[in-house]
Coordinates of C-alpha atoms in Angstrom, one line a residue:
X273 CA 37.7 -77.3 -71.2
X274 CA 34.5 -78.5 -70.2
X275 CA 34.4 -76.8 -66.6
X276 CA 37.2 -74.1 -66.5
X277 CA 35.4 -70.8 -66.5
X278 CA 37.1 -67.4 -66.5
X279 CA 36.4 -66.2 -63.1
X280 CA 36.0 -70.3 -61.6
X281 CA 35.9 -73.6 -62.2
X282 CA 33.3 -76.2 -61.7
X283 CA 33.3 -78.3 -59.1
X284 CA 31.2 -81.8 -57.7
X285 CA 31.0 -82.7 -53.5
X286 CA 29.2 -85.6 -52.1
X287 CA 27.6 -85.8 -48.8
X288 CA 27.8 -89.3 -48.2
X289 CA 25.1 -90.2 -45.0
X290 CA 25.4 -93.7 -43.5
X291 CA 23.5 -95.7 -40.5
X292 CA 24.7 -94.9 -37.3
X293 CA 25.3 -98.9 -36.7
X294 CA 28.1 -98.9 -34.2
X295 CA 27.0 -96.5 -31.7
X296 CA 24.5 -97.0 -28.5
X297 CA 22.1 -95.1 -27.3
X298 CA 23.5 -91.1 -27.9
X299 CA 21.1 -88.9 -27.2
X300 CA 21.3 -85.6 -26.6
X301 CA 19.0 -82.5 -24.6
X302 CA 18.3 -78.9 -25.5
X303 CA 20.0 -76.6 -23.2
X304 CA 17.8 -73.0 -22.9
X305 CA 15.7 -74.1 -25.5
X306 CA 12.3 -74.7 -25.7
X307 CA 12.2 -77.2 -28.9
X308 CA 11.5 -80.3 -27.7
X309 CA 14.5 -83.2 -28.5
X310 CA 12.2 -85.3 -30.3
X311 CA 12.2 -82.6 -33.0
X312 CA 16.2 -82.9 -33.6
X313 CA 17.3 -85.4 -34.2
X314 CA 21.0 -85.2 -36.4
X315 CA 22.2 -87.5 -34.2
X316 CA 21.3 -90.8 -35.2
X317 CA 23.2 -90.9 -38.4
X318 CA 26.9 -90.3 -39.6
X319 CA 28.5 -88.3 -42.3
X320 CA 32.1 -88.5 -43.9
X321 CA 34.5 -85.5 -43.1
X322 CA 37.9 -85.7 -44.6
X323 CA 40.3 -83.5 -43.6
X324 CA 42.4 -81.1 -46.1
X325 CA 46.2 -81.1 -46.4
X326 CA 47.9 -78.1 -44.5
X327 CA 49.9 -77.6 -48.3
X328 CA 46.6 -78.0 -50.3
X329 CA 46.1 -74.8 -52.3
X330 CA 41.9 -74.5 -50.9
X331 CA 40.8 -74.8 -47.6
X332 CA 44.0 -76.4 -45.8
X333 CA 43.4 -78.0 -42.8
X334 CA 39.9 -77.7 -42.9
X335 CA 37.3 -80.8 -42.8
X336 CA 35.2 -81.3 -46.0
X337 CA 32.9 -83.6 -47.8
X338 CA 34.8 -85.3 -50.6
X339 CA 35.1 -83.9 -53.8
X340 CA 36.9 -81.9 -56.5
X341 CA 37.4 -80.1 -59.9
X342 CA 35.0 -81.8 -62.9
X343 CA 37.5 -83.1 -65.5
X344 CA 36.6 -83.5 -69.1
X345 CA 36.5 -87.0 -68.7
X346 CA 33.3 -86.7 -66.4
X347 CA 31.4 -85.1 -69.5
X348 CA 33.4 -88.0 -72.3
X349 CA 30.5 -89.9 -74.4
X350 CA 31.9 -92.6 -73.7
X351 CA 29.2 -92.4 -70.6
X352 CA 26.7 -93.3 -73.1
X353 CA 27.9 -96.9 -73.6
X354 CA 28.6 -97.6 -70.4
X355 CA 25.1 -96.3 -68.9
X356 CA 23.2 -98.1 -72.0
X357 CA 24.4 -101.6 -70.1
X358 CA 21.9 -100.7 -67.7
X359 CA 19.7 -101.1 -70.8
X360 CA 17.9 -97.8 -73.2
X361 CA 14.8 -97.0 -71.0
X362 CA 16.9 -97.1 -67.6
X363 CA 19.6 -95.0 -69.3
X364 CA 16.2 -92.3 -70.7
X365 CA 14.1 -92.2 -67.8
X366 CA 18.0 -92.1 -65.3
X367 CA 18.9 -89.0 -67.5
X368 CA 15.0 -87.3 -67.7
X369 CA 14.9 -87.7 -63.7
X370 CA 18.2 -86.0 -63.0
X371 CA 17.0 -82.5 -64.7
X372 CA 13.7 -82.1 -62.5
X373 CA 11.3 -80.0 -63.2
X374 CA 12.7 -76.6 -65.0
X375 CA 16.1 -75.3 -65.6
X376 CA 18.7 -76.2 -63.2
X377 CA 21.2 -73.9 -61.8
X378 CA 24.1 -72.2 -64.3
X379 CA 26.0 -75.2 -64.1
X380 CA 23.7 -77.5 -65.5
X381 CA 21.9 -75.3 -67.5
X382 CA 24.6 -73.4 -69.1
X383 CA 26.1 -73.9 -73.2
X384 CA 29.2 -76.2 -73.5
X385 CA 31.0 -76.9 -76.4
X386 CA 29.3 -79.8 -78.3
X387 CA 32.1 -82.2 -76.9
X388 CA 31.1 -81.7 -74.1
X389 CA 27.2 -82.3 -74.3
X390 CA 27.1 -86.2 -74.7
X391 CA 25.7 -86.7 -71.5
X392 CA 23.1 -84.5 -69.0
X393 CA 25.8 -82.1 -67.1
X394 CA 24.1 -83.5 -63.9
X395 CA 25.0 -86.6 -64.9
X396 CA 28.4 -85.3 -65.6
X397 CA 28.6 -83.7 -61.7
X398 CA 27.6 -86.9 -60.4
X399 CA 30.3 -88.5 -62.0
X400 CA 32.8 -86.0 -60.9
X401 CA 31.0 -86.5 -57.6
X402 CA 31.6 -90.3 -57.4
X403 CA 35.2 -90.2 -59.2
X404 CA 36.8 -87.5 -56.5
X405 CA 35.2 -89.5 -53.7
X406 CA 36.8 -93.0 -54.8
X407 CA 40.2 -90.6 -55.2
X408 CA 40.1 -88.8 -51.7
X409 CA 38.7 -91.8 -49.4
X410 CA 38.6 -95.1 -51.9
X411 CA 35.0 -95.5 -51.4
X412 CA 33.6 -96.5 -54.8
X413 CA 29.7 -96.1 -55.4
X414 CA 29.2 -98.4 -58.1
X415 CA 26.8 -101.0 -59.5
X416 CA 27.7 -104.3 -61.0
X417 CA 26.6 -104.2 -64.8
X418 CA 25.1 -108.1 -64.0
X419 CA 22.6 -107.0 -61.4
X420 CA 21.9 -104.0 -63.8
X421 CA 20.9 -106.5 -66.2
X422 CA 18.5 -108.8 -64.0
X423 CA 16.7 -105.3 -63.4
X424 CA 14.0 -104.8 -65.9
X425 CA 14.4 -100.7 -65.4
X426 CA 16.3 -98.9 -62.6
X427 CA 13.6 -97.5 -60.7
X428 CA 13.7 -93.4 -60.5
X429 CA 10.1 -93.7 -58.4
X430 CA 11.5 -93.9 -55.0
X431 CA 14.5 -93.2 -53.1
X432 CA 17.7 -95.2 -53.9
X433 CA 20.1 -96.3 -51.2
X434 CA 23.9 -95.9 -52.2
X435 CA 26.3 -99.4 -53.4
X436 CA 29.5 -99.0 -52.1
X437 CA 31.7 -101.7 -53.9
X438 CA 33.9 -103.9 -51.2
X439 CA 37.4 -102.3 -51.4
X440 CA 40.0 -104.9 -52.5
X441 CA 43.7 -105.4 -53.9
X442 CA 42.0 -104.3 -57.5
X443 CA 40.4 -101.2 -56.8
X444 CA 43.1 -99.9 -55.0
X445 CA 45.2 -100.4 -57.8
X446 CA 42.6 -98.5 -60.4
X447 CA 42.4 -95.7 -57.4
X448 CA 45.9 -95.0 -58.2
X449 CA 45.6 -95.3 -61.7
X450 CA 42.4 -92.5 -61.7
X451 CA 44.2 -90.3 -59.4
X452 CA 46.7 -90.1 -62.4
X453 CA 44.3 -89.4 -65.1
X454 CA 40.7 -88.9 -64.6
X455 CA 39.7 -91.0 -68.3
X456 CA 41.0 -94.0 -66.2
X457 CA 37.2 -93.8 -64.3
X458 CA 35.9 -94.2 -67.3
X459 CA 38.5 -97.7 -68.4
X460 CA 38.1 -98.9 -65.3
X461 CA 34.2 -98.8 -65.5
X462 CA 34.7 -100.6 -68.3
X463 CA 37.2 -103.2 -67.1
X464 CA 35.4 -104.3 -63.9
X465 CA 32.0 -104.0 -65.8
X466 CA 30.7 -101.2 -63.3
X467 CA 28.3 -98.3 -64.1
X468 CA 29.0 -95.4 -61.6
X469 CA 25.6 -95.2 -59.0
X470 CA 24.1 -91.8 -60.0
X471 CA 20.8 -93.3 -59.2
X472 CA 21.2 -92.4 -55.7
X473 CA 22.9 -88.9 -55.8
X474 CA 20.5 -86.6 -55.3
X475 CA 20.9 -82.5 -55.8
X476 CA 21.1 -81.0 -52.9
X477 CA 22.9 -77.2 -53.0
X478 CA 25.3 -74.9 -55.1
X479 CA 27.9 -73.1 -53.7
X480 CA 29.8 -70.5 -55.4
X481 CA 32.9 -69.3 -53.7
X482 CA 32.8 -65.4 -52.3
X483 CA 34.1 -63.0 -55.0
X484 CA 35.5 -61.1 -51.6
X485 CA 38.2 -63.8 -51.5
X486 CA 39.8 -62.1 -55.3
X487 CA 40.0 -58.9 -52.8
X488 CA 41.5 -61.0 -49.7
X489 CA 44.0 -62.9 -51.7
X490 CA 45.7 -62.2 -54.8
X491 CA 45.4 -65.3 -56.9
X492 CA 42.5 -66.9 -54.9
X493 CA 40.8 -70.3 -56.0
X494 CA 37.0 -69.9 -57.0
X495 CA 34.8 -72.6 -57.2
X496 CA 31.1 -73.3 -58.6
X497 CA 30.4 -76.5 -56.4
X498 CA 27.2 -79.0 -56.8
X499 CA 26.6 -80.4 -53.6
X500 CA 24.9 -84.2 -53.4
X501 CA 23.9 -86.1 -51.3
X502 CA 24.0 -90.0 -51.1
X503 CA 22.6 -92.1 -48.3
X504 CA 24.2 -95.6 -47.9
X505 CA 22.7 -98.3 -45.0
X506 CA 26.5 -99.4 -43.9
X507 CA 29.4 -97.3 -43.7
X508 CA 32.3 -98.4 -45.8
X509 CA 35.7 -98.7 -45.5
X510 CA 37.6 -95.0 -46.0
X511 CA 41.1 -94.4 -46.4
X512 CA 42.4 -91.0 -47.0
X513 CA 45.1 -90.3 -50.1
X514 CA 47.7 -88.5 -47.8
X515 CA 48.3 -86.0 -50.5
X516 CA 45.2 -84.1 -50.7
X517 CA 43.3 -84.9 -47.7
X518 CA 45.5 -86.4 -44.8
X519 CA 42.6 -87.9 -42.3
X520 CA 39.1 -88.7 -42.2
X521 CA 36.3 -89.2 -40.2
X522 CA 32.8 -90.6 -39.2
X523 CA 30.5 -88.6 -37.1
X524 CA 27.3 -87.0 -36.9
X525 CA 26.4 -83.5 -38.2
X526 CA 25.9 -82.9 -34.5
X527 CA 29.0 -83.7 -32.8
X528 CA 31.3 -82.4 -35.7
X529 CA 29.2 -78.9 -35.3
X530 CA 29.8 -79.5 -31.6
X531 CA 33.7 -80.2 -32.0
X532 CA 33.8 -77.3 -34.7
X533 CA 32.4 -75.5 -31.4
X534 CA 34.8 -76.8 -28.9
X535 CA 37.9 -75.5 -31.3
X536 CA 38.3 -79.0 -32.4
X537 CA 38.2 -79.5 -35.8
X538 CA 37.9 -76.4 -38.6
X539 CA 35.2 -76.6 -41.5
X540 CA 34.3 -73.9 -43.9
X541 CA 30.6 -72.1 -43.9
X542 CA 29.3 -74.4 -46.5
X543 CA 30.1 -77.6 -44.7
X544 CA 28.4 -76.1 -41.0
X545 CA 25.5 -75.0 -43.1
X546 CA 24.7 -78.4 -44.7
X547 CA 25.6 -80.3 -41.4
X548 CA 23.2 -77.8 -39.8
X549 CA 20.3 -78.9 -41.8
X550 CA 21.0 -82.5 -41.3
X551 CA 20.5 -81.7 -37.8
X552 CA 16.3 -81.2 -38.5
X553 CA 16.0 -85.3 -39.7
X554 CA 14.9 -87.8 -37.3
X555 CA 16.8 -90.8 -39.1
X556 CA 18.6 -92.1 -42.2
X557 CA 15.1 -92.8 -43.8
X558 CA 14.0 -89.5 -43.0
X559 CA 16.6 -87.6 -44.7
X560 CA 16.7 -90.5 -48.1
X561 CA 13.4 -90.1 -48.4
X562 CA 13.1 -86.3 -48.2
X563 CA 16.7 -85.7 -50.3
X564 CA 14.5 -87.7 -53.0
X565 CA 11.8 -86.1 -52.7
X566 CA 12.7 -82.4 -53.2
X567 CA 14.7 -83.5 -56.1
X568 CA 12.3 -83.0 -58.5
X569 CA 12.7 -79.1 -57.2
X570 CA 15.9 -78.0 -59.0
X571 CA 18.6 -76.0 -56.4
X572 CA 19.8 -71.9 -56.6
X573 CA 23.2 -71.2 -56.7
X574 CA 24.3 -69.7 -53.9
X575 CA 26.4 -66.7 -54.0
X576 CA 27.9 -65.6 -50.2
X577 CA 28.6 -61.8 -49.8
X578 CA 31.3 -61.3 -47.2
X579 CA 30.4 -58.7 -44.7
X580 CA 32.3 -57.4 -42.3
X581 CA 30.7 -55.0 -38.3
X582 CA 32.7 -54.1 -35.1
X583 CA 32.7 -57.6 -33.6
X584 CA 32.3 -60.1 -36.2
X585 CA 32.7 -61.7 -39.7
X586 CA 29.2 -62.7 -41.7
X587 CA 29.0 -64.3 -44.8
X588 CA 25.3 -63.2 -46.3
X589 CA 23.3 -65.3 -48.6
X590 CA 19.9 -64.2 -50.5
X591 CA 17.3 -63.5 -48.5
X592 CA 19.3 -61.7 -45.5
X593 CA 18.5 -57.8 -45.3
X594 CA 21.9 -57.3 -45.8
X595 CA 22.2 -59.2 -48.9
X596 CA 22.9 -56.3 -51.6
X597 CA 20.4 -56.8 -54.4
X598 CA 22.8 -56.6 -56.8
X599 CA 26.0 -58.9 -55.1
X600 CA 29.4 -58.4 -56.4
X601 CA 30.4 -61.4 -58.9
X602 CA 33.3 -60.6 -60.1
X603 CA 35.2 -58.8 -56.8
X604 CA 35.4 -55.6 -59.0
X605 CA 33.7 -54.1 -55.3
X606 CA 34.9 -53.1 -51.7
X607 CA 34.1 -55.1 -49.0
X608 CA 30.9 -54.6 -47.6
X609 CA 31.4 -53.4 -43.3
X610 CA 29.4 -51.4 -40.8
X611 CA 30.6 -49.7 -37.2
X612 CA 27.7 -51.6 -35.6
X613 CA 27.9 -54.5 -33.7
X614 CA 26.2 -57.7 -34.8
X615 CA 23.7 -57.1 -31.9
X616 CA 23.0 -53.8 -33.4
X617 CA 22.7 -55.2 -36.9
X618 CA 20.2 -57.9 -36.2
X619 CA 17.7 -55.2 -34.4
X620 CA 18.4 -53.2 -37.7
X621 CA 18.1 -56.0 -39.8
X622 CA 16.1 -58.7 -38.9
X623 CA 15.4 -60.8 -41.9
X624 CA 18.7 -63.5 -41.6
X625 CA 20.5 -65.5 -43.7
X626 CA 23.8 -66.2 -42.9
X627 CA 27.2 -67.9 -41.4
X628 CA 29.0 -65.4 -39.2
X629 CA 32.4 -66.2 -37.3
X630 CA 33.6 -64.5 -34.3
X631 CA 37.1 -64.7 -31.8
X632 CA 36.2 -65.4 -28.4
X633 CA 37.7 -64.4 -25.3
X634 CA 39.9 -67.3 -25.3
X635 CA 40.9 -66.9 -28.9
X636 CA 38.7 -69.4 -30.4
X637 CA 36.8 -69.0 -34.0
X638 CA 33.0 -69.4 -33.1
X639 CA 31.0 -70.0 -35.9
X640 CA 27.0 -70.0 -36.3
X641 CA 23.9 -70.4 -38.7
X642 CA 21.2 -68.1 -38.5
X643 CA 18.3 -68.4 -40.8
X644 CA 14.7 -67.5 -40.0
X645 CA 13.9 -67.1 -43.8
X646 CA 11.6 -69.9 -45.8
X647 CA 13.9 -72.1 -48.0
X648 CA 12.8 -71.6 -51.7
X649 CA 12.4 -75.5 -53.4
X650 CA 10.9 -77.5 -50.7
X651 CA 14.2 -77.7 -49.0
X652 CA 15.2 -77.4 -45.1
X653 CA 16.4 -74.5 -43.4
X654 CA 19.3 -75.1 -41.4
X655 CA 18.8 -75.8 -37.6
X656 CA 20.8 -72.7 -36.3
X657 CA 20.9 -73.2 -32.1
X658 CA 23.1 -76.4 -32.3
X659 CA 25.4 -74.5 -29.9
X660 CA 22.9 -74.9 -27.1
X661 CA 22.5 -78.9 -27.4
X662 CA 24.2 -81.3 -25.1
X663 CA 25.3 -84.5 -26.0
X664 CA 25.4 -87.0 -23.4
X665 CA 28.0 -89.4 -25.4
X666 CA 29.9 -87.9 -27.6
X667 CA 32.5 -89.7 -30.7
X668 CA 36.1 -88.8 -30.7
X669 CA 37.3 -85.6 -31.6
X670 CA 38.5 -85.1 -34.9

């Protein structure tokens, strides 16, 4: 199996960004803080959430980014063909771009079987990426093989906005078909001479599930996840499977943080930590232009450590003080605790990394970002005091 590990399996999200076209004027103030609005400004742009089946087996009821398992069909050589319509130097300079500069996270960089080596794996992640988004919402980023062909070379030199195909009677009808059998991508490619758009996924993070969760749960779900991120200039139409994932949603980074806040809407630490670095880019362009940019930087994987004080729930990434130098992979370890309060802990401590969850008084899970480390490969650190903005106009919950 090309992405069935022991101890995980491999896994593809997509962060699909879109113009904020049908809103006016939202604009929101920092409350007790001294950074000035024009500095933050996550608000002007919308992300996809869809929300997870209270019977799915991982993260039920929770809102994610679309994605899923890679399949062996996502690494098939078949890929070649297709890609080469875009003609041989596209196809080279595509699958040169996509590995950056050095070796890529374990992932990418680790030995398949030669099956399974046809194509780049990050060309293999973005596939999985595109084919578990068309699944979960029906929005298909594709590219006509005819405009491929009136294009000398598919520029890799500058930032590439998404193509979402129109959704019609046809595509719905392959949806089903791919949701049956993951090969079907690749006939249906094919069929409607299409080329998936892996020009404009871009690597963002890598997310390994905590090994605590083998200790938590007895037959827990791990996943190796590549996060992406695609930025598209009009929002396209969305409509949820109802088996997997039963609603989705629009919104900005800000007001699902601020809904997560209220006690809204649920979403796991990686979702609040990506949504909380959206929150530093001024616009849509801002964030394309930068997502392309520090592509050529490859990402870490990220491996969260849960720790658990008196008052609250932290999940540590590298960096933190807490971090252990030598994290537990496997779950062969206790849980990591302390008797001191988180207070305590950051005086302690104070190099932070870190999602950490809490109860309130009225029995609501709190949830915040702290990072006041430097992000390793030119990315963005997360913008941690969203709790203390105010939105003047706000979407509806989700």
């Amino acid at each position: 199996m090309a992405a069935i590990l022991k101890s995980w399996r491999e896994a593809a999200t997509l962060i699909i960004v879109s113009a904020n076209k049908c809103r006016n004027g939202i604009t929101f103030q920092p409350v007790g803080s001294s950074r000035r609005t024009a500095e933050l400004k996550g608000d002007n742009f919308e992300t996809l959430m869809l929300k997870r089946s209270s019977k799915s087996t991982f993260m039920p009821n929770l809102y994610v980014f679309p994605g899923g398992v890679a399949s062996d069909a996502d690494f098939s050589k078949d890929w070649l063909d297709i890609f080469g319509q875009a003609g041989e130097l596209s196809r080279s300079n595509l699958f040169n771009f996509v590995k950056g500069n050095g070796q890529g996270a374990p992932m990418f960089s680790r030995i398949r079987d030669a099956e399974f080596t046809a194509i780049p794996s990050e060309i293999a992640f973005r596939i999985c990426a595109i084919r578990e988004t068309f699944e979960e919402s029906g929005v298909l980023l594709a590219r006509n093989v005819s405009n491929l062909k009136q294009t000398t070379v598919m520029n890799v030199d500058s930032p590439t906005y998404g193509n979402a195909l129109k959704t019609d009677s046809n595509i719905n009808t392959w949806r089903k078909r791919v949701e049956e059998n993951a090969s079907e991508f690749i006939t249906m490619c094919r069929d409607m001479n299409i080329v998936p758009d892996v020009w404009s996924l871009y690597e963002w993070s890598d997310w390994l599930t905590p090994a605590q969760e083998i200790i938590l749960h007895r037959k827990p779900r791990r996943y190796d996840t590549a996060f992406f991120l695609c930025c598209l200039e009009e929002k396209p139409d969305v409509a949820e499977d109802k088996g997997e994932t039963v609603h989705s949603q629009w919104g900005s980074p800000l007001n699902i943080l601020m809904e997560f806040e209220g006690g809204w809407a649920g979403i796991a630490p990686p979702q609040m930590y990506e949504l909380a670095r959206l929150l530093n880019m001024s616009s849509l362009e801002e964030l394309h232009h930068f997502s392309w940019a520090r592509s050529k930087n490859r990402i870490e994987r990220w491996l969260p450590v849960r720790f658990e004080c008196a008052d609250s729930v932290l999940y540590l990434m590298p960096g933190d003080d807490l971090y252990p130098k030598v994290p537990d992979v496997y779950g062969e370890g206790e849980i990591l605790n302390s008797s001191l309060t988180l207070e305590e802990l950051k005086r302690k401590h104070p190099r932070h990394h870190r999602t950490q969850y809490l109860v309130d008084s009225e029995g609501k899970r709190k949830g915040r970002v702290t990072c006041n480390i430097e992000m390793a490969a030119e990315h963005v650190a997360p913008y941690a005091d969203f709790a203390n903005l105010k939105i003047e106009s706000t979407d509806s919950k989700l």
